[in-house]
Amino acid sequence: MEFQPIIMAAGPGSRLAELTSKCPKAALLIGNRPMVWYPINMLEKAGFEEAIIIVDMDGQAEIQRVLTESCSVKLHLEYVTVSNTDDGTADVLREMKSKIKTDLLIIPCDLITDISLHNIANLHRTHDASLTILLSSLPSQFYESVAPGARSKKPLGKTE
């Protein structure tokens, strides 16, 4: 296994508070499939057989339930729970360092794309890179848009 895929699905979805107050962001349905199914499907198409999903302790059961009820997942999924969803990606990876066996492929649970992982992996290999990141420019029609909800790790109403 050249890359070990990790799907980050512990985030609270703070900007989607109306939708995520009773359901984890990763379990929200998009096109009759839970959001986290899309990166799982992308990994299956690329030939991966297993992945780690980082989940919040409170959201794991719901994520497993919606995946079981609405999808046929062939990938072996290992769920790793985090206790503090305010921790960043590096903190979470540090917390689970004993499970890391090789180079990582870190995927957010809200990535919905048709890009080929093979192309990204080949680019990474060609340049003998330490880090490869996929970015996309924002379409011009969204330049003046305001994202819904507050994006903050501080509770609303609390000021410093």
PDB file of C-alpha atoms in Angstrom:
ATOM      1  CA  MET A   1       0.000   0.000   0.000  1.00  0.00           C
ATOM      2  CA  GLU A   2       1.689   3.189  -1.188  1.00  0.00           C
ATOM      3  CA  PHE A   3      -0.795   5.622   0.341  1.00  0.00           C
ATOM      4  CA  GLN A   4      -2.970   5.230   3.414  1.00  0.00           C
ATOM      5  CA  PRO A   5      -6.260   7.088   2.920  1.00  0.00           C
ATOM      6  CA  ILE A   6      -7.751   9.000   5.830  1.00  0.00           C
ATOM      7  CA  ILE A   7     -11.171  10.609   5.491  1.00  0.00           C
ATOM      8  CA  MET A   8     -11.664  13.550   7.833  1.00  0.00           C
ATOM      9  CA  ALA A   9     -15.300  13.336   8.982  1.00  0.00           C
ATOM     10  CA  ALA A  10     -15.252  14.692  12.538  1.00  0.00           C
ATOM     11  CA  GLY A  11     -15.954  18.344  11.788  1.00  0.00           C
ATOM     12  CA  PRO A  12     -19.152  19.744  13.251  1.00  0.00           C
ATOM     13  CA  GLY A  13     -20.288  21.550  10.111  1.00  0.00           C
ATOM     14  CA  SER A  14     -20.537  24.828  12.030  1.00  0.00           C
ATOM     15  CA  ARG A  15     -21.652  26.807   8.963  1.00  0.00           C
ATOM     16  CA  LEU A  16     -24.486  24.335   8.417  1.00  0.00           C
ATOM     17  CA  ALA A  17     -25.850  24.565  11.953  1.00  0.00           C
ATOM     18  CA  GLU A  18     -29.492  24.272  10.867  1.00  0.00           C
ATOM     19  CA  LEU A  19     -28.721  20.988   9.097  1.00  0.00           C
ATOM     20  CA  THR A  20     -26.157  19.526  11.476  1.00  0.00           C
ATOM     21  CA  SER A  21     -27.826  20.152  14.835  1.00  0.00           C
ATOM     22  CA  LYS A  22     -29.210  16.586  14.832  1.00  0.00           C
ATOM     23  CA  CYS A  23     -27.029  14.890  12.208  1.00  0.00           C
ATOM     24  CA  PRO A  24     -23.243  14.915  11.633  1.00  0.00           C
ATOM     25  CA  LYS A  25     -22.116  16.819   8.549  1.00  0.00           C
ATOM     26  CA  ALA A  26     -20.601  13.654   7.039  1.00  0.00           C
ATOM     27  CA  ALA A  27     -24.017  11.937   7.244  1.00  0.00           C
ATOM     28  CA  LEU A  28     -25.961  14.685   5.442  1.00  0.00           C
ATOM     29  CA  LEU A  29     -27.590  13.317   2.313  1.00  0.00           C
ATOM     30  CA  ILE A  30     -26.521  14.698  -1.058  1.00  0.00           C
ATOM     31  CA  GLY A  31     -28.246  13.042  -3.997  1.00  0.00           C
ATOM     32  CA  ASN A  32     -29.647  10.344  -1.666  1.00  0.00           C
ATOM     33  CA  ARG A  33     -26.165   9.401  -0.456  1.00  0.00           C
ATOM     34  CA  PRO A  34     -24.369  10.533   2.697  1.00  0.00           C
ATOM     35  CA  MET A  35     -21.724  13.176   2.061  1.00  0.00           C
ATOM     36  CA  VAL A  36     -18.929  10.838   3.214  1.00  0.00           C
ATOM     37  CA  TRP A  37     -19.925   8.257   0.582  1.00  0.00           C
ATOM     38  CA  TYR A  38     -18.440  10.398  -2.217  1.00  0.00           C
ATOM     39  CA  PRO A  39     -14.801  10.214  -1.008  1.00  0.00           C
ATOM     40  CA  ILE A  40     -15.331   6.519  -0.150  1.00  0.00           C
ATOM     41  CA  ASN A  41     -16.563   5.895  -3.701  1.00  0.00           C
ATOM     42  CA  MET A  42     -13.608   7.825  -5.137  1.00  0.00           C
ATOM     43  CA  LEU A  43     -11.203   5.620  -3.139  1.00  0.00           C
ATOM     44  CA  GLU A  44     -12.983   2.444  -4.276  1.00  0.00           C
ATOM     45  CA  LYS A  45     -12.751   3.550  -7.926  1.00  0.00           C
ATOM     46  CA  ALA A  46      -9.012   4.160  -7.453  1.00  0.00           C
ATOM     47  CA  GLY A  47      -8.554   0.604  -6.182  1.00  0.00           C
ATOM     48  CA  PHE A  48      -8.151   1.187  -2.459  1.00  0.00           C
ATOM     49  CA  GLU A  49      -9.353  -1.626  -0.234  1.00  0.00           C
ATOM     50  CA  GLU A  50      -9.294   0.107   3.144  1.00  0.00           C
ATOM     51  CA  ALA A  51      -9.430   3.553   4.698  1.00  0.00           C
ATOM     52  CA  ILE A  52      -9.551   5.223   8.072  1.00  0.00           C
ATOM     53  CA  ILE A  53     -12.435   7.561   8.833  1.00  0.00           C
ATOM     54  CA  ILE A  54     -11.864  10.125  11.570  1.00  0.00           C
ATOM     55  CA  VAL A  55     -15.185  10.745  13.320  1.00  0.00           C
ATOM     56  CA  ASP A  56     -16.541  12.556  16.332  1.00  0.00           C
ATOM     57  CA  MET A  57     -17.543  10.219  19.160  1.00  0.00           C
ATOM     58  CA  ASP A  58     -21.134  11.440  18.953  1.00  0.00           C
ATOM     59  CA  GLY A  59     -21.385  11.040  15.171  1.00  0.00           C
ATOM     60  CA  GLN A  60     -19.877   7.620  14.520  1.00  0.00           C
ATOM     61  CA  ALA A  61     -23.066   5.575  14.966  1.00  0.00           C
ATOM     62  CA  GLU A  62     -25.095   7.846  12.660  1.00  0.00           C
ATOM     63  CA  ILE A  63     -22.417   7.843   9.955  1.00  0.00           C
ATOM     64  CA  GLN A  64     -22.203   4.042  10.077  1.00  0.00           C
ATOM     65  CA  ARG A  65     -26.004   3.779   9.982  1.00  0.00           C
ATOM     66  CA  VAL A  66     -26.493   5.960   6.896  1.00  0.00           C
ATOM     67  CA  LEU A  67     -23.653   4.232   5.049  1.00  0.00           C
ATOM     68  CA  THR A  68     -25.142   0.820   5.813  1.00  0.00           C
ATOM     69  CA  GLU A  69     -28.718   1.799   4.927  1.00  0.00           C
ATOM     70  CA  SER A  70     -28.129   3.827   1.783  1.00  0.00           C
ATOM     71  CA  CYS A  71     -24.894   2.571   0.201  1.00  0.00           C
ATOM     72  CA  SER A  72     -23.021  -0.536  -0.748  1.00  0.00           C
ATOM     73  CA  VAL A  73     -19.519   0.108   0.570  1.00  0.00           C
ATOM     74  CA  LYS A  74     -16.826  -2.397  -0.401  1.00  0.00           C
ATOM     75  CA  LEU A  75     -13.984  -0.526   1.282  1.00  0.00           C
ATOM     76  CA  HIS A  76     -12.961  -1.792   4.724  1.00  0.00           C
ATOM     77  CA  LEU A  77     -13.472   1.224   6.974  1.00  0.00           C
ATOM     78  CA  GLU A  78     -11.702   1.652  10.293  1.00  0.00           C
ATOM     79  CA  TYR A  79     -13.380   4.293  12.427  1.00  0.00           C
ATOM     80  CA  VAL A  80     -11.137   6.361  14.667  1.00  0.00           C
ATOM     81  CA  THR A  81     -12.891   8.675  17.087  1.00  0.00           C
ATOM     82  CA  VAL A  82     -11.606  12.014  18.288  1.00  0.00           C
ATOM     83  CA  SER A  83     -12.779  13.624  21.465  1.00  0.00           C
ATOM     84  CA  ASN A  84     -12.128  17.247  20.519  1.00  0.00           C
ATOM     85  CA  THR A  85     -13.485  18.411  17.167  1.00  0.00           C
ATOM     86  CA  ASP A  86     -11.774  21.780  17.643  1.00  0.00           C
ATOM     87  CA  ASP A  87      -8.407  20.110  17.035  1.00  0.00           C
ATOM     88  CA  GLY A  88      -6.924  20.700  13.623  1.00  0.00           C
ATOM     89  CA  THR A  89      -5.867  18.034  11.148  1.00  0.00           C
ATOM     90  CA  ALA A  90      -2.276  17.889  12.436  1.00  0.00           C
ATOM     91  CA  ASP A  91      -3.460  17.448  16.034  1.00  0.00           C
ATOM     92  CA  VAL A  92      -5.782  14.614  15.000  1.00  0.00           C
ATOM     93  CA  LEU A  93      -3.007  12.885  13.051  1.00  0.00           C
ATOM     94  CA  ARG A  94      -0.676  13.240  16.026  1.00  0.00           C
ATOM     95  CA  GLU A  95      -3.347  11.677  18.255  1.00  0.00           C
ATOM     96  CA  MET A  96      -3.617   8.631  15.967  1.00  0.00           C
ATOM     97  CA  LYS A  97       0.070   8.329  15.001  1.00  0.00           C
ATOM     98  CA  SER A  98       0.213   4.641  15.940  1.00  0.00           C
ATOM     99  CA  LYS A  99      -2.184   3.845  13.081  1.00  0.00           C
ATOM    100  CA  ILE A 100      -0.110   5.614  10.421  1.00  0.00           C
ATOM    101  CA  LYS A 101       1.901   3.051   8.443  1.00  0.00           C
ATOM    102  CA  THR A 102       2.897   4.885   5.247  1.00  0.00           C
ATOM    103  CA  ASP A 103       2.383   8.111   3.288  1.00  0.00           C
ATOM    104  CA  LEU A 104      -1.055   9.615   3.819  1.00  0.00           C
ATOM    105  CA  LEU A 105      -3.818  10.603   1.463  1.00  0.00           C
ATOM    106  CA  ILE A 106      -5.965  12.978   3.518  1.00  0.00           C
ATOM    107  CA  ILE A 107      -9.439  13.604   2.130  1.00  0.00           C
ATOM    108  CA  PRO A 108     -12.167  15.807   3.605  1.00  0.00           C
ATOM    109  CA  CYS A 109     -15.586  14.170   3.900  1.00  0.00           C
ATOM    110  CA  ASP A 110     -17.124  16.950   1.797  1.00  0.00           C
ATOM    111  CA  LEU A 111     -14.943  16.389  -1.291  1.00  0.00           C
ATOM    112  CA  ILE A 112     -17.197  15.617  -4.230  1.00  0.00           C
ATOM    113  CA  THR A 113     -15.200  15.433  -7.453  1.00  0.00           C
ATOM    114  CA  ASP A 114     -14.619  13.307 -10.508  1.00  0.00           C
ATOM    115  CA  ILE A 115     -10.865  13.892 -10.530  1.00  0.00           C
ATOM    116  CA  SER A 116      -8.721  10.785 -10.825  1.00  0.00           C
ATOM    117  CA  LEU A 117      -6.623  10.017  -7.767  1.00  0.00           C
ATOM    118  CA  HIS A 118      -4.158   8.289 -10.114  1.00  0.00           C
ATOM    119  CA  ASN A 119      -3.336  11.660 -11.721  1.00  0.00           C
ATOM    120  CA  ILE A 120      -2.631  13.282  -8.358  1.00  0.00           C
ATOM    121  CA  ALA A 121      -0.529  10.311  -7.196  1.00  0.00           C
ATOM    122  CA  ASN A 122       1.465  10.361 -10.448  1.00  0.00           C
ATOM    123  CA  LEU A 123       2.134  14.077 -10.040  1.00  0.00           C
ATOM    124  CA  HIS A 124       3.282  13.454  -6.469  1.00  0.00           C
ATOM    125  CA  ARG A 125       5.649  10.680  -7.616  1.00  0.00           C
ATOM    126  CA  THR A 126       6.987  12.602 -10.629  1.00  0.00           C
ATOM    127  CA  HIS A 127       8.141  15.477  -8.446  1.00  0.00           C
ATOM    128  CA  ASP A 128       9.233  13.229  -5.561  1.00  0.00           C
ATOM    129  CA  ALA A 129       7.121  15.528  -3.429  1.00  0.00           C
ATOM    130  CA  SER A 130       6.847  15.665   0.326  1.00  0.00           C
ATOM    131  CA  LEU A 131       3.379  17.194   0.033  1.00  0.00           C
ATOM    132  CA  THR A 132       0.904  17.428  -2.805  1.00  0.00           C
ATOM    133  CA  ILE A 133      -2.299  19.407  -2.390  1.00  0.00           C
ATOM    134  CA  LEU A 134      -5.299  19.736  -4.659  1.00  0.00           C
ATOM    135  CA  LEU A 135      -6.678  23.263  -4.829  1.00  0.00           C
ATOM    136  CA  SER A 136      -9.298  24.853  -6.990  1.00  0.00           C
ATOM    137  CA  SER A 137      -9.933  28.479  -7.806  1.00  0.00           C
ATOM    138  CA  LEU A 138     -13.238  29.958  -6.760  1.00  0.00           C
ATOM    139  CA  PRO A 139     -15.586  30.576  -9.699  1.00  0.00           C
ATOM    140  CA  SER A 140     -16.016  34.325 -10.257  1.00  0.00           C
ATOM    141  CA  GLN A 141     -19.768  34.263  -9.536  1.00  0.00           C
ATOM    142  CA  PHE A 142     -18.914  33.438  -5.894  1.00  0.00           C
ATOM    143  CA  TYR A 143     -16.394  36.273  -5.311  1.00  0.00           C
ATOM    144  CA  GLU A 144     -18.973  38.461  -3.571  1.00  0.00           C
ATOM    145  CA  SER A 145     -20.907  35.632  -1.923  1.00  0.00           C
ATOM    146  CA  VAL A 146     -21.006  35.211   1.807  1.00  0.00           C
ATOM    147  CA  ALA A 147     -20.741  31.697   3.167  1.00  0.00           C
ATOM    148  CA  PRO A 148     -23.693  30.762   5.368  1.00  0.00           C
ATOM    149  CA  GLY A 149     -23.237  30.556   9.116  1.00  0.00           C
ATOM    150  CA  ALA A 150     -20.352  31.536  11.307  1.00  0.00           C
ATOM    151  CA  ARG A 151     -17.079  29.714  10.889  1.00  0.00           C
ATOM    152  CA  SER A 152     -15.510  29.891  14.278  1.00  0.00           C
ATOM    153  CA  LYS A 153     -14.199  27.591  16.944  1.00  0.00           C
ATOM    154  CA  LYS A 154     -15.422  30.028  19.596  1.00  0.00           C
ATOM    155  CA  PRO A 155     -19.019  29.739  20.789  1.00  0.00           C
ATOM    156  CA  LEU A 156     -21.276  32.371  19.260  1.00  0.00           C
ATOM    157  CA  GLY A 157     -21.766  35.421  21.420  1.00  0.00           C
ATOM    158  CA  LYS A 158     -18.384  35.095  23.131  1.00  0.00           C
ATOM    159  CA  THR A 159     -15.964  37.953  22.477  1.00  0.00           C
ATOM    160  CA  GLU A 160     -12.425  38.587  23.579  1.00  0.00           C
TER     161      GLU A 160
END
